[in-house]
């Protein structure tokens, strides 16, 4: 067993100093050590997006990142985004469009969509589909998810009001 390494990081605005195994994945750390269960393991190969978290303002796959790599970093999980209210409008759109279904992909989809909303506020429907293509939805709820994201883009741009966009 490898020696533990001490890391200092901020997760959802709260400072943490923890001892971790050098090979512990970030998603396992936030789930098992910090009790934040929103992000979770899916494929364990970085292709499904269920483990998505934000590190220093950019989304990463928590199953590919190691906890030790976040030493000195700011990390946000879906719990942090929800708590901060940054994605409340997007979450409401997910509810309106029934884009939640089983919920397995929801945290990763919301994390990816948040980055899209900030990075490309003028995204087209086609660009939205491309942006979230790295996240799997087991229920095939992509149309509803894309509808929710497109509605949020339109509302933020002032083109429509909640519930009137398609």
PDB file of C-alpha atoms in Angstrom:
ATOM      1  CA  UNK A   1       0.000   0.000   0.000  1.00  0.00           C
ATOM      2  CA  UNK A   2       1.357   3.404  -0.971  1.00  0.00           C
ATOM      3  CA  UNK A   3       2.031   6.109   1.575  1.00  0.00           C
ATOM      4  CA  UNK A   4      -0.735   8.618   2.066  1.00  0.00           C
ATOM      5  CA  UNK A   5      -0.271  12.091   0.656  1.00  0.00           C
ATOM      6  CA  UNK A   6      -1.715  15.211   2.229  1.00  0.00           C
ATOM      7  CA  UNK A   7      -3.681  17.514  -0.032  1.00  0.00           C
ATOM      8  CA  UNK A   8      -5.175  20.930   0.589  1.00  0.00           C
ATOM      9  CA  UNK A   9      -8.070  21.918  -1.626  1.00  0.00           C
ATOM     10  CA  UNK A  10     -11.293  23.842  -1.594  1.00  0.00           C
ATOM     11  CA  UNK A  11     -14.457  21.932  -2.478  1.00  0.00           C
ATOM     12  CA  UNK A  12     -17.644  23.906  -2.971  1.00  0.00           C
ATOM     13  CA  UNK A  13     -16.125  26.832  -1.100  1.00  0.00           C
ATOM     14  CA  UNK A  14     -15.008  24.800   1.918  1.00  0.00           C
ATOM     15  CA  UNK A  15     -11.305  24.217   2.630  1.00  0.00           C
ATOM     16  CA  UNK A  16     -10.164  20.647   3.229  1.00  0.00           C
ATOM     17  CA  UNK A  17      -6.885  19.082   4.295  1.00  0.00           C
ATOM     18  CA  UNK A  18      -6.983  15.351   3.773  1.00  0.00           C
ATOM     19  CA  UNK A  19      -4.667  12.393   3.493  1.00  0.00           C
ATOM     20  CA  UNK A  20      -5.304  10.329   0.374  1.00  0.00           C
ATOM     21  CA  UNK A  21      -3.852   7.384  -1.480  1.00  0.00           C
ATOM     22  CA  UNK A  22      -1.809   8.659  -4.448  1.00  0.00           C
ATOM     23  CA  UNK A  23      -3.977   6.638  -6.849  1.00  0.00           C
ATOM     24  CA  UNK A  24      -7.385   7.634  -5.434  1.00  0.00           C
ATOM     25  CA  UNK A  25      -9.596   9.085  -8.121  1.00  0.00           C
ATOM     26  CA  UNK A  26     -11.117  12.499  -7.572  1.00  0.00           C
ATOM     27  CA  UNK A  27     -14.682  11.215  -7.864  1.00  0.00           C
ATOM     28  CA  UNK A  28     -13.996   8.551  -5.223  1.00  0.00           C
ATOM     29  CA  UNK A  29     -12.487  11.214  -2.967  1.00  0.00           C
ATOM     30  CA  UNK A  30     -15.467  13.603  -3.182  1.00  0.00           C
ATOM     31  CA  UNK A  31     -17.941  10.757  -2.748  1.00  0.00           C
ATOM     32  CA  UNK A  32     -16.250   8.661  -0.084  1.00  0.00           C
ATOM     33  CA  UNK A  33     -14.217  11.182   1.880  1.00  0.00           C
ATOM     34  CA  UNK A  34     -16.445  14.267   1.590  1.00  0.00           C
ATOM     35  CA  UNK A  35     -19.848  12.584   1.248  1.00  0.00           C
ATOM     36  CA  UNK A  36     -20.785  14.428  -1.959  1.00  0.00           C
ATOM     37  CA  UNK A  37     -22.748  11.817  -3.886  1.00  0.00           C
ATOM     38  CA  UNK A  38     -23.941  13.831  -6.914  1.00  0.00           C
ATOM     39  CA  UNK A  39     -21.066  12.826  -9.181  1.00  0.00           C
ATOM     40  CA  UNK A  40     -20.559   9.107  -9.492  1.00  0.00           C
ATOM     41  CA  UNK A  41     -18.722   6.387 -11.345  1.00  0.00           C
ATOM     42  CA  UNK A  42     -20.231   5.119 -14.532  1.00  0.00           C
ATOM     43  CA  UNK A  43     -17.856   3.702 -17.101  1.00  0.00           C
ATOM     44  CA  UNK A  44     -14.599   4.408 -15.221  1.00  0.00           C
ATOM     45  CA  UNK A  45     -12.981   5.244 -18.589  1.00  0.00           C
ATOM     46  CA  UNK A  46     -13.906   8.928 -18.919  1.00  0.00           C
ATOM     47  CA  UNK A  47     -16.474   8.481 -21.660  1.00  0.00           C
ATOM     48  CA  UNK A  48     -19.873   8.595 -19.920  1.00  0.00           C
ATOM     49  CA  UNK A  49     -19.589  11.900 -18.041  1.00  0.00           C
ATOM     50  CA  UNK A  50     -21.323  10.744 -14.843  1.00  0.00           C
ATOM     51  CA  UNK A  51     -18.223  11.631 -12.822  1.00  0.00           C
ATOM     52  CA  UNK A  52     -17.920  15.205 -14.119  1.00  0.00           C
ATOM     53  CA  UNK A  53     -16.732  17.831 -11.648  1.00  0.00           C
ATOM     54  CA  UNK A  54     -15.249  21.293 -12.060  1.00  0.00           C
ATOM     55  CA  UNK A  55     -11.589  21.961 -11.231  1.00  0.00           C
ATOM     56  CA  UNK A  56     -10.388  25.559 -11.407  1.00  0.00           C
ATOM     57  CA  UNK A  57     -13.475  26.480 -13.426  1.00  0.00           C
ATOM     58  CA  UNK A  58     -13.174  23.754 -16.081  1.00  0.00           C
ATOM     59  CA  UNK A  59     -15.035  20.464 -16.172  1.00  0.00           C
ATOM     60  CA  UNK A  60     -12.981  17.295 -15.821  1.00  0.00           C
ATOM     61  CA  UNK A  61     -13.736  13.602 -15.595  1.00  0.00           C
ATOM     62  CA  UNK A  62     -13.436  12.713 -11.936  1.00  0.00           C
ATOM     63  CA  UNK A  63     -12.693   9.070 -12.773  1.00  0.00           C
ATOM     64  CA  UNK A  64      -9.589  10.109 -14.738  1.00  0.00           C
ATOM     65  CA  UNK A  65      -8.305  12.807 -12.392  1.00  0.00           C
ATOM     66  CA  UNK A  66      -6.519  11.849  -9.216  1.00  0.00           C
ATOM     67  CA  UNK A  67      -7.320  13.560  -5.934  1.00  0.00           C
ATOM     68  CA  UNK A  68      -3.627  14.445  -5.480  1.00  0.00           C
ATOM     69  CA  UNK A  69      -3.748  16.395  -8.758  1.00  0.00           C
ATOM     70  CA  UNK A  70      -6.173  18.838  -7.147  1.00  0.00           C
ATOM     71  CA  UNK A  71      -3.812  19.872  -4.369  1.00  0.00           C
ATOM     72  CA  UNK A  72      -4.161  23.655  -4.067  1.00  0.00           C
ATOM     73  CA  UNK A  73      -7.164  23.736  -6.424  1.00  0.00           C
ATOM     74  CA  UNK A  74     -10.767  24.844  -6.231  1.00  0.00           C
ATOM     75  CA  UNK A  75     -13.191  22.034  -6.994  1.00  0.00           C
ATOM     76  CA  UNK A  76     -16.944  22.304  -7.479  1.00  0.00           C
ATOM     77  CA  UNK A  77     -19.380  19.449  -7.668  1.00  0.00           C
ATOM     78  CA  UNK A  78     -23.020  19.490  -8.698  1.00  0.00           C
ATOM     79  CA  UNK A  79     -23.858  20.124  -5.050  1.00  0.00           C
ATOM     80  CA  UNK A  80     -21.752  23.296  -5.134  1.00  0.00           C
ATOM     81  CA  UNK A  81     -23.328  24.505  -8.369  1.00  0.00           C
ATOM     82  CA  UNK A  82     -26.784  23.907  -6.964  1.00  0.00           C
ATOM     83  CA  UNK A  83     -25.950  25.556  -3.648  1.00  0.00           C
ATOM     84  CA  UNK A  84     -24.520  28.631  -5.392  1.00  0.00           C
ATOM     85  CA  UNK A  85     -27.629  28.955  -7.586  1.00  0.00           C
ATOM     86  CA  UNK A  86     -25.501  29.157 -10.742  1.00  0.00           C
ATOM     87  CA  UNK A  87     -27.659  26.633 -12.559  1.00  0.00           C
ATOM     88  CA  UNK A  88     -31.072  27.087 -10.988  1.00  0.00           C
ATOM     89  CA  UNK A  89     -32.596  28.207 -14.284  1.00  0.00           C
ATOM     90  CA  UNK A  90     -31.056  25.226 -16.078  1.00  0.00           C
ATOM     91  CA  UNK A  91     -32.263  22.806 -13.402  1.00  0.00           C
ATOM     92  CA  UNK A  92     -35.778  24.253 -13.676  1.00  0.00           C
ATOM     93  CA  UNK A  93     -35.635  23.792 -17.456  1.00  0.00           C
ATOM     94  CA  UNK A  94     -34.583  20.156 -16.932  1.00  0.00           C
ATOM     95  CA  UNK A  95     -37.691  19.667 -14.797  1.00  0.00           C
ATOM     96  CA  UNK A  96     -39.984  21.433 -17.303  1.00  0.00           C
ATOM     97  CA  UNK A  97     -38.681  19.306 -20.173  1.00  0.00           C
ATOM     98  CA  UNK A  98     -38.548  16.011 -18.219  1.00  0.00           C
ATOM     99  CA  UNK A  99     -34.823  15.877 -18.922  1.00  0.00           C
ATOM    100  CA  UNK A 100     -34.122  14.083 -15.632  1.00  0.00           C
ATOM    101  CA  UNK A 101     -35.580  10.632 -16.210  1.00  0.00           C
ATOM    102  CA  UNK A 102     -33.480   8.133 -14.191  1.00  0.00           C
ATOM    103  CA  UNK A 103     -31.030  10.827 -13.062  1.00  0.00           C
ATOM    104  CA  UNK A 104     -27.854   8.839 -13.724  1.00  0.00           C
ATOM    105  CA  UNK A 105     -26.476  11.349 -16.246  1.00  0.00           C
ATOM    106  CA  UNK A 106     -28.071  14.474 -14.806  1.00  0.00           C
ATOM    107  CA  UNK A 107     -25.191  15.809 -12.712  1.00  0.00           C
ATOM    108  CA  UNK A 108     -22.711  15.391 -15.563  1.00  0.00           C
ATOM    109  CA  UNK A 109     -25.129  16.861 -18.092  1.00  0.00           C
ATOM    110  CA  UNK A 110     -25.766  19.897 -15.891  1.00  0.00           C
ATOM    111  CA  UNK A 111     -22.022  20.389 -15.323  1.00  0.00           C
ATOM    112  CA  UNK A 112     -21.355  20.203 -19.083  1.00  0.00           C
ATOM    113  CA  UNK A 113     -24.322  22.448 -19.886  1.00  0.00           C
ATOM    114  CA  UNK A 114     -23.180  25.049 -17.346  1.00  0.00           C
ATOM    115  CA  UNK A 115     -19.824  25.265 -19.077  1.00  0.00           C
ATOM    116  CA  UNK A 116     -21.574  25.602 -22.456  1.00  0.00           C
ATOM    117  CA  UNK A 117     -23.886  28.333 -21.167  1.00  0.00           C
ATOM    118  CA  UNK A 118     -20.854  30.323 -20.026  1.00  0.00           C
ATOM    119  CA  UNK A 119     -18.522  29.533 -22.925  1.00  0.00           C
ATOM    120  CA  UNK A 120     -20.918  29.726 -25.861  1.00  0.00           C
ATOM    121  CA  UNK A 121     -24.089  31.636 -24.943  1.00  0.00           C
ATOM    122  CA  UNK A 122     -25.053  31.845 -28.625  1.00  0.00           C
ATOM    123  CA  UNK A 123     -24.806  28.076 -29.238  1.00  0.00           C
ATOM    124  CA  UNK A 124     -27.097  26.538 -31.819  1.00  0.00           C
ATOM    125  CA  UNK A 125     -29.094  23.368 -31.208  1.00  0.00           C
ATOM    126  CA  UNK A 126     -26.500  21.460 -33.225  1.00  0.00           C
ATOM    127  CA  UNK A 127     -23.677  22.902 -31.106  1.00  0.00           C
ATOM    128  CA  UNK A 128     -25.522  21.954 -27.917  1.00  0.00           C
ATOM    129  CA  UNK A 129     -25.817  18.370 -29.162  1.00  0.00           C
ATOM    130  CA  UNK A 130     -22.112  18.301 -29.992  1.00  0.00           C
ATOM    131  CA  UNK A 131     -21.149  19.822 -26.626  1.00  0.00           C
ATOM    132  CA  UNK A 132     -22.995  17.205 -24.577  1.00  0.00           C
ATOM    133  CA  UNK A 133     -22.019  14.308 -26.841  1.00  0.00           C
ATOM    134  CA  UNK A 134     -19.406  13.251 -24.293  1.00  0.00           C
ATOM    135  CA  UNK A 135     -22.120  12.495 -21.749  1.00  0.00           C
ATOM    136  CA  UNK A 136     -24.201   9.323 -21.973  1.00  0.00           C
ATOM    137  CA  UNK A 137     -27.897   9.214 -21.185  1.00  0.00           C
ATOM    138  CA  UNK A 138     -29.017   5.659 -20.568  1.00  0.00           C
ATOM    139  CA  UNK A 139     -32.673   6.633 -20.943  1.00  0.00           C
ATOM    140  CA  UNK A 140     -32.072   8.254 -24.347  1.00  0.00           C
ATOM    141  CA  UNK A 141     -33.396  11.525 -22.999  1.00  0.00           C
ATOM    142  CA  UNK A 142     -31.121  13.553 -25.250  1.00  0.00           C
ATOM    143  CA  UNK A 143     -33.945  15.420 -26.983  1.00  0.00           C
ATOM    144  CA  UNK A 144     -35.363  16.606 -23.663  1.00  0.00           C
ATOM    145  CA  UNK A 145     -31.900  17.508 -22.372  1.00  0.00           C
ATOM    146  CA  UNK A 146     -31.115  19.479 -25.531  1.00  0.00           C
ATOM    147  CA  UNK A 147     -34.528  21.197 -25.291  1.00  0.00           C
ATOM    148  CA  UNK A 148     -33.806  22.220 -21.690  1.00  0.00           C
ATOM    149  CA  UNK A 149     -30.358  23.584 -22.538  1.00  0.00           C
ATOM    150  CA  UNK A 150     -31.626  25.436 -25.621  1.00  0.00           C
ATOM    151  CA  UNK A 151     -34.461  26.960 -23.617  1.00  0.00           C
ATOM    152  CA  UNK A 152     -31.993  28.151 -20.969  1.00  0.00           C
ATOM    153  CA  UNK A 153     -29.774  29.685 -23.661  1.00  0.00           C
ATOM    154  CA  UNK A 154     -32.789  31.481 -25.141  1.00  0.00           C
ATOM    155  CA  UNK A 155     -34.020  32.734 -21.764  1.00  0.00           C
ATOM    156  CA  UNK A 156     -30.579  34.023 -20.813  1.00  0.00           C
ATOM    157  CA  UNK A 157     -30.344  35.779 -24.187  1.00  0.00           C
ATOM    158  CA  UNK A 158     -33.766  37.369 -23.588  1.00  0.00           C
ATOM    159  CA  UNK A 159     -35.337  35.745 -26.648  1.00  0.00           C
ATOM    160  CA  UNK A 160     -38.084  33.853 -24.742  1.00  0.00           C
ATOM    161  CA  UNK A 161     -39.579  33.353 -21.314  1.00  0.00           C
ATOM    162  CA  UNK A 162     -39.527  30.146 -19.294  1.00  0.00           C
ATOM    163  CA  UNK A 163     -41.724  27.445 -20.767  1.00  0.00           C
ATOM    164  CA  UNK A 164     -42.256  29.154 -24.132  1.00  0.00           C
ATOM    165  CA  UNK A 165     -39.078  27.944 -25.896  1.00  0.00           C
ATOM    166  CA  UNK A 166     -38.777  24.658 -27.717  1.00  0.00           C
TER     167      UNK A 166
END
